[in-house]
Amino acid sequence: MKKTLAWAVTVVTAATCTLGAALPAVAADTTTPPAATSAAVTSAAPGSTFDTSRLSPDLKALADQALAQLPADWQQHRDAATAAFGIHDTQWAALRDSVINPGDYQCESNALRDYQRTLLQGANFEPLFFLYFLGVFDMPTYDALYFGSESKSNTFGVNGEYTNELTSESKDLKRFWDIHSDDIQLVPMHGRELFSSPERLAPVVSLMYGIPEENRKVALGLASLIIHVINLDPVLQGGDNPFFTLNAFAFSEKGAPHPAGIGDRIVMGDGILEAMRAIGLGTTAPRAILAHEFGHHVQYEDDLIGDRDGTPEGSRRVELMADAYGTYFLTHSRGEALNAKRLLDSEKSFYQVGDCAFSSPGHHGTPNQRFATASWAAGVANDAANQGHILPSLTFDALFETKLPDLVKPDATN
């Protein structure tokens, strides 16, 4: 996934770093109902309203209290922020949402989706749907994207088990590719840390809902209510459930007319790392994900994104190219130098976790297309006459563009 604020200027204007004013102007959205301030609500899905009358008395009281404190245009701020920052553009977020609202997505069962279902087994769906309606499952993403930073004290993985591996690979990627990359920050996304106190959560609440800085007490109150609702259900583990952080993405503001000062970064959520381990891909998938996301930064710096034109085909080209950059690095003798056959065997399983959004503007390519791309990129690295030579990123792109029609050609058999 990748996103630049330049893509969202028609939705959000001039983002600033002042809390509560980060999303100061939102285009009118006639499809979004006004904020819910009573029990006259009908649905748990984002962009609609929520029927608190169906909740248990204790939870209804909390929900009504939260909804009453929200600004009248909170949903517009939430939806505009989601669009601006690309919160739901990743394949991981699409799969997560398919578990919450399975009727809205056409997804075949796969290992990752099956695992995600286990994360919510035994959960009380009343608070779960209310939290989803408020966008709470996106809050760790906002926190990492907007307020996180690269630091020697950062850890990756629930127990920090991927810290050395990913920080080392990040340095290797910066040395490998011929782009300006010193400013690309690798940032972790944690759940419990964010939901540990209202003071930590309040800035994210202000950012998402458009609460002015002078109304900090409102943001703190809402943060306290959200934390309380999370803690009502032990399945959510106080925010430590991997469902909260099951995402990874690259972000850049290059070319944005009104940059928010976030800078270039790659966010790696604890949840996606734990998910890869749980389905047996923890050895190579975390490195493949990071290499893929860094491939997007190569695209940013080389101006290779092009006109995605809002189509699945446009997104597929960008995503397959990032797959190619990632696999070339992972198999190159001066990159990670991973054994190509073992990596491809792993990637074949990795890509089968599925991109079910075949008609979505965020489509990443079919599993077969992604595996074909990885196989091609590994061949470029392994078949090179000079094994010590790293192809310039633009030269590699030219090879990819020539190969692309073959990679995406129909492959169904009768």
GROMACS .gro file of N, CA and C in nm, residues 161-285:
model
  375
  161GLU      N    1   1.033  -0.955   1.883
  161GLU     CA    2   1.111  -1.061   1.820
  161GLU      C    3   1.155  -1.030   1.678
  162TYR      N    4   1.096  -0.931   1.613
  162TYR     CA    5   1.135  -0.896   1.477
  162TYR      C    6   1.218  -0.767   1.471
  163THR      N    7   1.256  -0.716   1.586
  163THR     CA    8   1.324  -0.586   1.590
  163THR      C    9   1.456  -0.587   1.514
  164ASN      N   10   1.543  -0.679   1.548
  164ASN     CA   11   1.675  -0.682   1.483
  164ASN      C   12   1.663  -0.712   1.334
  165GLU      N   13   1.577  -0.806   1.300
  165GLU     CA   14   1.561  -0.847   1.161
  165GLU      C   15   1.513  -0.731   1.073
  166LEU      N   16   1.412  -0.659   1.118
  166LEU     CA   17   1.354  -0.554   1.035
  166LEU      C   18   1.439  -0.427   1.034
  167THR      N   19   1.497  -0.391   1.146
  167THR     CA   20   1.582  -0.272   1.147
  167THR      C   21   1.707  -0.294   1.063
  168SER      N   22   1.761  -0.415   1.067
  168SER     CA   23   1.877  -0.447   0.984
  168SER      C   24   1.840  -0.445   0.836
  169GLU      N   25   1.725  -0.503   0.802
  169GLU     CA   26   1.683  -0.504   0.662
  169GLU      C   27   1.657  -0.362   0.611
  170SER      N   28   1.600  -0.277   0.696
  170SER     CA   29   1.575  -0.139   0.655
  170SER      C   30   1.705  -0.070   0.615
  171LYS      N   31   1.809  -0.091   0.692
  171LYS     CA   32   1.940  -0.033   0.658
  171LYS      C   33   1.993  -0.091   0.527
  172ASP      N   34   1.975  -0.222   0.509
  172ASP     CA   35   2.021  -0.286   0.386
  172ASP      C   36   1.947  -0.232   0.263
  173LEU      N   37   1.818  -0.211   0.277
  173LEU     CA   38   1.738  -0.158   0.167
  173LEU      C   39   1.785  -0.019   0.127
  174LYS      N   40   1.818   0.061   0.225
  174LYS     CA   41   1.865   0.198   0.196
  174LYS      C   42   1.999   0.196   0.124
  175ARG      N   43   2.083   0.099   0.158
  175ARG     CA   44   2.212   0.089   0.090
  175ARG      C   45   2.195   0.030  -0.050
  176PHE      N   46   2.097  -0.054  -0.069
  176PHE     CA   47   2.082  -0.129  -0.194
  176PHE      C   48   2.029  -0.042  -0.308
  177TRP      N   49   1.923   0.032  -0.282
  177TRP     CA   50   1.858   0.106  -0.390
  177TRP      C   51   1.916   0.245  -0.408
  178ASP      N   52   1.921   0.290  -0.532
  178ASP     CA   53   1.987   0.416  -0.568
  178ASP      C   54   1.890   0.534  -0.559
  179ILE      N   55   1.823   0.548  -0.449
  179ILE     CA   56   1.731   0.660  -0.429
  179ILE      C   57   1.770   0.733  -0.302
  180HIS      N   58   1.718   0.853  -0.287
  180HIS     CA   59   1.736   0.925  -0.161
  180HIS      C   60   1.645   0.860  -0.058
  181SER      N   61   1.705   0.798   0.043
  181SER     CA   62   1.625   0.720   0.137
  181SER      C   63   1.661   0.745   0.283
  182ASP      N   64   1.753   0.837   0.308
  182ASP     CA   65   1.795   0.861   0.446
  182ASP      C   66   1.678   0.905   0.535
  183ASP      N   67   1.577   0.967   0.473
  183ASP     CA   68   1.467   1.022   0.552
  183ASP      C   69   1.349   0.924   0.566
  184ILE      N   70   1.361   0.802   0.515
  184ILE     CA   71   1.253   0.705   0.528
  184ILE      C   72   1.260   0.643   0.668
  185GLN      N   73   1.155   0.661   0.745
  185GLN     CA   74   1.153   0.610   0.882
  185GLN      C   75   1.076   0.478   0.888
  186LEU      N   76   1.131   0.383   0.962
  186LEU     CA   77   1.063   0.257   0.989
  186LEU      C   78   0.999   0.269   1.126
  187VAL      N   79   0.866   0.259   1.130
  187VAL     CA   80   0.791   0.288   1.252
  187VAL      C   81   0.704   0.169   1.290
  188PRO      N   82   0.706   0.128   1.416
  188PRO     CA   83   0.620   0.017   1.460
  188PRO      C   84   0.479   0.065   1.490
  189MET      N   85   0.385  -0.028   1.488
  189MET     CA   86   0.248   0.000   1.529
  189MET      C   87   0.210  -0.097   1.639
  190HIS      N   88   0.182  -0.043   1.757
  190HIS     CA   89   0.145  -0.124   1.872
  190HIS      C   90   0.002  -0.090   1.914
  191GLY      N   91  -0.063  -0.184   1.979
  191GLY     CA   92  -0.199  -0.162   2.024
  191GLY      C   93  -0.211  -0.122   2.168
  192ARG      N   94  -0.162  -0.208   2.258
  192ARG     CA   95  -0.178  -0.180   2.401
  192ARG      C   96  -0.112  -0.049   2.441
  193GLU      N   97   0.001  -0.016   2.382
  193GLU     CA   98   0.068   0.109   2.418
  193GLU      C   99  -0.023   0.229   2.394
  194LEU      N  100  -0.096   0.226   2.281
  194LEU     CA  101  -0.185   0.338   2.248
  194LEU      C  102  -0.303   0.343   2.343
  195PHE      N  103  -0.361   0.226   2.375
  195PHE     CA  104  -0.481   0.222   2.457
  195PHE      C  105  -0.450   0.207   2.605
  196SER      N  106  -0.330   0.248   2.643
  196SER     CA  107  -0.289   0.235   2.783
  196SER      C  108  -0.336   0.351   2.869
  197SER      N  109  -0.361   0.467   2.807
  197SER     CA  110  -0.403   0.583   2.886
  197SER      C  111  -0.476   0.683   2.797
  198PRO      N  112  -0.572   0.757   2.853
  198PRO     CA  113  -0.642   0.859   2.775
  198PRO      C  114  -0.547   0.966   2.720
  199GLU      N  115  -0.444   1.000   2.796
  199GLU     CA  116  -0.351   1.104   2.750
  199GLU      C  117  -0.279   1.062   2.622
  200ARG      N  118  -0.248   0.934   2.612
  200ARG     CA  119  -0.181   0.883   2.491
  200ARG      C  120  -0.277   0.879   2.373
  201LEU      N  121  -0.402   0.844   2.400
  201LEU     CA  122  -0.500   0.826   2.292
  201LEU      C  123  -0.562   0.957   2.247
  202ALA      N  124  -0.571   1.056   2.334
  202ALA     CA  125  -0.645   1.179   2.303
  202ALA      C  126  -0.598   1.250   2.175
  203PRO      N  127  -0.468   1.261   2.146
  203PRO     CA  128  -0.428   1.327   2.021
  203PRO      C  129  -0.481   1.257   1.897
  204VAL      N  130  -0.488   1.125   1.901
  204VAL     CA  131  -0.542   1.051   1.787
  204VAL      C  132  -0.692   1.078   1.773
  205VAL      N  133  -0.762   1.081   1.886
  205VAL     CA  134  -0.905   1.113   1.885
  205VAL      C  135  -0.928   1.251   1.825
  206SER      N  136  -0.847   1.348   1.865
  206SER     CA  137  -0.859   1.484   1.810
  206SER      C  138  -0.837   1.485   1.660
  207LEU      N  139  -0.735   1.414   1.616
  207LEU     CA  140  -0.701   1.410   1.474
  207LEU      C  141  -0.814   1.347   1.393
  208MET      N  142  -0.866   1.234   1.438
  208MET     CA  143  -0.967   1.162   1.362
  208MET      C  144  -1.100   1.234   1.355
  209TYR      N  145  -1.141   1.294   1.465
  209TYR     CA  146  -1.276   1.348   1.473
  209TYR      C  147  -1.284   1.499   1.456
  210GLY      N  148  -1.170   1.565   1.437
  210GLY     CA  149  -1.173   1.709   1.417
  210GLY      C  150  -1.206   1.787   1.542
  211ILE      N  151  -1.155   1.741   1.656
  211ILE     CA  152  -1.180   1.811   1.783
  211ILE      C  153  -1.072   1.917   1.802
  212PRO      N  154  -1.110   2.045   1.815
  212PRO     CA  155  -1.010   2.152   1.829
  212PRO      C  156  -0.923   2.133   1.952
  213GLU      N  157  -0.803   2.186   1.945
  213GLU     CA  158  -0.708   2.170   2.055
  213GLU      C  159  -0.761   2.227   2.185
  214GLU      N  160  -0.840   2.334   2.177
  214GLU     CA  161  -0.890   2.394   2.299
  214GLU      C  162  -0.996   2.307   2.368
  215ASN      N  163  -1.044   2.206   2.297
  215ASN     CA  164  -1.140   2.113   2.355
  215ASN      C  165  -1.072   1.982   2.397
  216ARG      N  166  -0.955   1.994   2.451
  216ARG     CA  167  -0.879   1.875   2.489
  216ARG      C  168  -0.955   1.789   2.589
  217LYS      N  169  -1.033   1.852   2.676
  217LYS     CA  170  -1.108   1.774   2.774
  217LYS      C  171  -1.207   1.680   2.706
  218VAL      N  172  -1.265   1.726   2.594
  218VAL     CA  173  -1.357   1.641   2.520
  218VAL      C  174  -1.283   1.520   2.463
  219ALA      N  175  -1.165   1.547   2.405
  219ALA     CA  176  -1.085   1.438   2.349
  219ALA      C  177  -1.043   1.339   2.457
  220LEU      N  178  -1.006   1.390   2.573
  220LEU     CA  179  -0.968   1.303   2.684
  220LEU      C  180  -1.086   1.220   2.731
  221GLY      N  181  -1.203   1.284   2.737
  221GLY     CA  182  -1.322   1.211   2.779
  221GLY      C  183  -1.358   1.100   2.682
  222LEU      N  184  -1.351   1.130   2.553
  222LEU     CA  185  -1.380   1.028   2.453
  222LEU      C  186  -1.276   0.916   2.457
  223ALA      N  187  -1.149   0.954   2.476
  223ALA     CA  188  -1.044   0.853   2.485
  223ALA      C  189  -1.069   0.759   2.603
  224SER      N  190  -1.111   0.815   2.716
  224SER     CA  191  -1.140   0.733   2.834
  224SER      C  192  -1.255   0.637   2.807
  225LEU      N  193  -1.358   0.686   2.739
  225LEU     CA  194  -1.473   0.601   2.706
  225LEU      C  195  -1.433   0.487   2.612
  226ILE      N  196  -1.352   0.519   2.512
  226ILE     CA  197  -1.307   0.417   2.416
  226ILE      C  198  -1.226   0.309   2.487
  227ILE      N  199  -1.134   0.352   2.572
  227ILE     CA  200  -1.053   0.256   2.646
  227ILE      C  201  -1.141   0.169   2.735
  228HIS      N  202  -1.241   0.231   2.797
  228HIS     CA  203  -1.331   0.155   2.883
  228HIS      C  204  -1.408   0.049   2.805
  229VAL      N  205  -1.457   0.086   2.686
  229VAL     CA  206  -1.531  -0.010   2.603
  229VAL      C  207  -1.439  -0.124   2.559
  230ILE      N  208  -1.316  -0.091   2.522
  230ILE     CA  209  -1.221  -0.196   2.484
  230ILE      C  210  -1.199  -0.293   2.598
  231ASN      N  211  -1.187  -0.240   2.719
  231ASN     CA  212  -1.158  -0.325   2.834
  231ASN      C  213  -1.279  -0.404   2.884
  232LEU      N  214  -1.398  -0.376   2.826
  232LEU     CA  215  -1.516  -0.455   2.863
  232LEU      C  216  -1.504  -0.599   2.815
  233ASP      N  217  -1.429  -0.621   2.710
  233ASP     CA  218  -1.420  -0.754   2.650
  233ASP      C  219  -1.278  -0.806   2.657
  234PRO      N  220  -1.252  -0.910   2.735
  234PRO     CA  221  -1.115  -0.962   2.748
  234PRO      C  222  -1.058  -1.013   2.616
  235VAL      N  223  -1.144  -1.048   2.520
  235VAL     CA  224  -1.094  -1.095   2.391
  235VAL      C  225  -1.010  -0.987   2.322
  236LEU      N  226  -1.042  -0.862   2.346
  236LEU     CA  227  -0.969  -0.752   2.281
  236LEU      C  228  -0.835  -0.723   2.349
  237GLN      N  229  -0.811  -0.783   2.463
  237GLN     CA  230  -0.680  -0.780   2.531
  237GLN      C  231  -0.630  -0.637   2.554
  238GLY      N  232  -0.720  -0.549   2.588
  238GLY     CA  233  -0.678  -0.412   2.616
  238GLY      C  234  -0.613  -0.343   2.498
  239GLY      N  235  -0.645  -0.388   2.378
  239GLY     CA  236  -0.584  -0.331   2.258
  239GLY      C  237  -0.469  -0.413   2.205
  240ASP      N  238  -0.433  -0.520   2.275
  240ASP     CA  239  -0.321  -0.604   2.233
  240ASP      C  240  -0.363  -0.711   2.132
  241ASN      N  241  -0.492  -0.730   2.113
  241ASN     CA  242  -0.537  -0.826   2.013
  241ASN      C  243  -0.478  -0.786   1.878
  242PRO      N  244  -0.415  -0.879   1.805
  242PRO     CA  245  -0.352  -0.844   1.678
  242PRO      C  246  -0.446  -0.779   1.577
  243PHE      N  247  -0.576  -0.794   1.597
  243PHE     CA  248  -0.673  -0.734   1.505
  243PHE      C  249  -0.656  -0.583   1.496
  244PHE      N  250  -0.611  -0.519   1.605
  244PHE     CA  251  -0.595  -0.373   1.607
  244PHE      C  252  -0.478  -0.327   1.519
  245THR      N  253  -0.379  -0.412   1.498
  245THR     CA  254  -0.256  -0.368   1.432
  245THR      C  255  -0.222  -0.455   1.312
  246LEU      N  256  -0.323  -0.514   1.251
  246LEU     CA  257  -0.300  -0.604   1.140
  246LEU      C  258  -0.290  -0.522   1.011
  247ASN      N  259  -0.178  -0.452   0.995
  247ASN     CA  260  -0.158  -0.367   0.878
  247ASN      C  261  -0.010  -0.337   0.862
  248ALA      N  262   0.027  -0.303   0.740
  248ALA     CA  263   0.162  -0.255   0.707
  248ALA      C  264   0.150  -0.171   0.582
  249PHE      N  265   0.222  -0.061   0.574
  249PHE     CA  266   0.210   0.025   0.457
  249PHE      C  267   0.325   0.125   0.448
  250ALA      N  268   0.340   0.178   0.328
  250ALA     CA  269   0.435   0.286   0.302
  250ALA      C  270   0.359   0.415   0.285
  251PHE      N  271   0.422   0.525   0.325
  251PHE     CA  272   0.357   0.656   0.314
  251PHE      C  273   0.459   0.760   0.270
  252SER      N  274   0.416   0.848   0.180
  252SER     CA  275   0.500   0.958   0.137
  252SER      C  276   0.413   1.078   0.105
  253GLU      N  277   0.464   1.197   0.132
  253GLU     CA  278   0.396   1.321   0.095
  253GLU      C  279   0.461   1.387  -0.025
  254LYS      N  280   0.546   1.315  -0.094
  254LYS     CA  281   0.613   1.374  -0.208
  254LYS      C  282   0.511   1.422  -0.310
  255GLY      N  283   0.522   1.547  -0.347
  255GLY     CA  284   0.431   1.605  -0.444
  255GLY      C  285   0.303   1.658  -0.385
  256ALA      N  286   0.281   1.640  -0.256
  256ALA     CA  287   0.159   1.691  -0.193
  256ALA      C  288   0.164   1.843  -0.186
  257PRO      N  289   0.060   1.913  -0.229
  257PRO     CA  290   0.062   2.060  -0.225
  257PRO      C  291   0.057   2.115  -0.084
  258HIS      N  292   0.001   2.039   0.009
  258HIS     CA  293  -0.009   2.085   0.148
  258HIS      C  294   0.038   1.975   0.242
  259PRO      N  295   0.167   1.947   0.244
  259PRO     CA  296   0.216   1.837   0.329
  259PRO      C  297   0.189   1.863   0.476
  260ALA      N  298   0.159   1.755   0.547
  260ALA     CA  299   0.128   1.766   0.689
  260ALA      C  300   0.252   1.754   0.775
  261GLY      N  301   0.369   1.736   0.713
  261GLY     CA  302   0.492   1.724   0.790
  261GLY      C  303   0.516   1.585   0.844
  262ILE      N  304   0.446   1.487   0.790
  262ILE     CA  305   0.463   1.350   0.837
  262ILE      C  306   0.593   1.290   0.786
  263GLY      N  307   0.627   1.318   0.662
  263GLY     CA  308   0.750   1.265   0.605
  263GLY      C  309   0.732   1.125   0.550
  264ASP      N  310   0.840   1.069   0.499
  264ASP     CA  311   0.838   0.935   0.441
  264ASP      C  312   0.853   0.830   0.550
  265ARG      N  313   0.772   0.727   0.543
  265ARG     CA  314   0.783   0.624   0.645
  265ARG      C  315   0.722   0.492   0.598
  266ILE      N  316   0.761   0.388   0.667
  266ILE     CA  317   0.702   0.255   0.651
  266ILE      C  318   0.654   0.213   0.789
  267VAL      N  319   0.528   0.175   0.798
  267VAL     CA  320   0.469   0.133   0.924
  267VAL      C  321   0.449  -0.018   0.922
  268MET      N  322   0.495  -0.084   1.026
  268MET     CA  323   0.481  -0.229   1.040
  268MET      C  324   0.406  -0.259   1.169
  269GLY      N  325   0.285  -0.316   1.154
  269GLY     CA  326   0.204  -0.344   1.270
  269GLY      C  327   0.238  -0.477   1.336
  270ASP      N  328   0.229  -0.480   1.467
  270ASP     CA  329   0.251  -0.605   1.540
  270ASP      C  330   0.156  -0.714   1.490
  271GLY      N  331   0.033  -0.674   1.457
  271GLY     CA  332  -0.068  -0.772   1.420
  271GLY      C  333  -0.034  -0.847   1.293
  272ILE      N  334   0.018  -0.778   1.192
  272ILE     CA  335   0.051  -0.845   1.067
  272ILE      C  336   0.170  -0.938   1.086
  273LEU      N  337   0.264  -0.898   1.171
  273LEU     CA  338   0.379  -0.983   1.199
  273LEU      C  339   0.336  -1.109   1.274
  274GLU      N  340   0.247  -1.092   1.371
  274GLU     CA  341   0.196  -1.206   1.446
  274GLU      C  342   0.113  -1.297   1.355
  275ALA      N  343   0.038  -1.237   1.262
  275ALA     CA  344  -0.044  -1.316   1.170
  275ALA      C  345   0.044  -1.403   1.080
  276MET      N  346   0.152  -1.345   1.028
  276MET     CA  347   0.242  -1.423   0.942
  276MET      C  348   0.304  -1.540   1.019
  277ARG      N  349   0.339  -1.516   1.144
  277ARG     CA  350   0.394  -1.625   1.226
  277ARG      C  351   0.288  -1.732   1.249
  278ALA      N  352   0.165  -1.690   1.276
  278ALA     CA  353   0.059  -1.785   1.309
  278ALA      C  354   0.023  -1.875   1.193
  279ILE      N  355   0.036  -1.826   1.069
  279ILE     CA  356   0.000  -1.910   0.954
  279ILE      C  357   0.123  -1.975   0.891
  280GLY      N  358   0.237  -1.971   0.963
  280GLY     CA  359   0.355  -2.043   0.921
  280GLY      C  360   0.446  -1.970   0.825
  281LEU      N  361   0.430  -1.836   0.814
  281LEU     CA  362   0.512  -1.759   0.721
  281LEU      C  363   0.601  -1.657   0.792
  282GLY      N  364   0.623  -1.680   0.921
  282GLY     CA  365   0.699  -1.582   0.998
  282GLY      C  366   0.846  -1.574   0.963
  283THR      N  367   0.900  -1.672   0.892
  283THR     CA  368   1.043  -1.671   0.860
  283THR      C  369   1.076  -1.572   0.750
  284THR      N  370   0.994  -1.568   0.643
  284THR     CA  371   1.027  -1.482   0.529
  284THR      C  372   0.926  -1.371   0.505
  285ALA      N  373   0.800  -1.390   0.542
  285ALA     CA  374   0.697  -1.291   0.508
  285ALA      C  375   0.725  -1.153   0.566
   0.00000   0.00000   0.00000
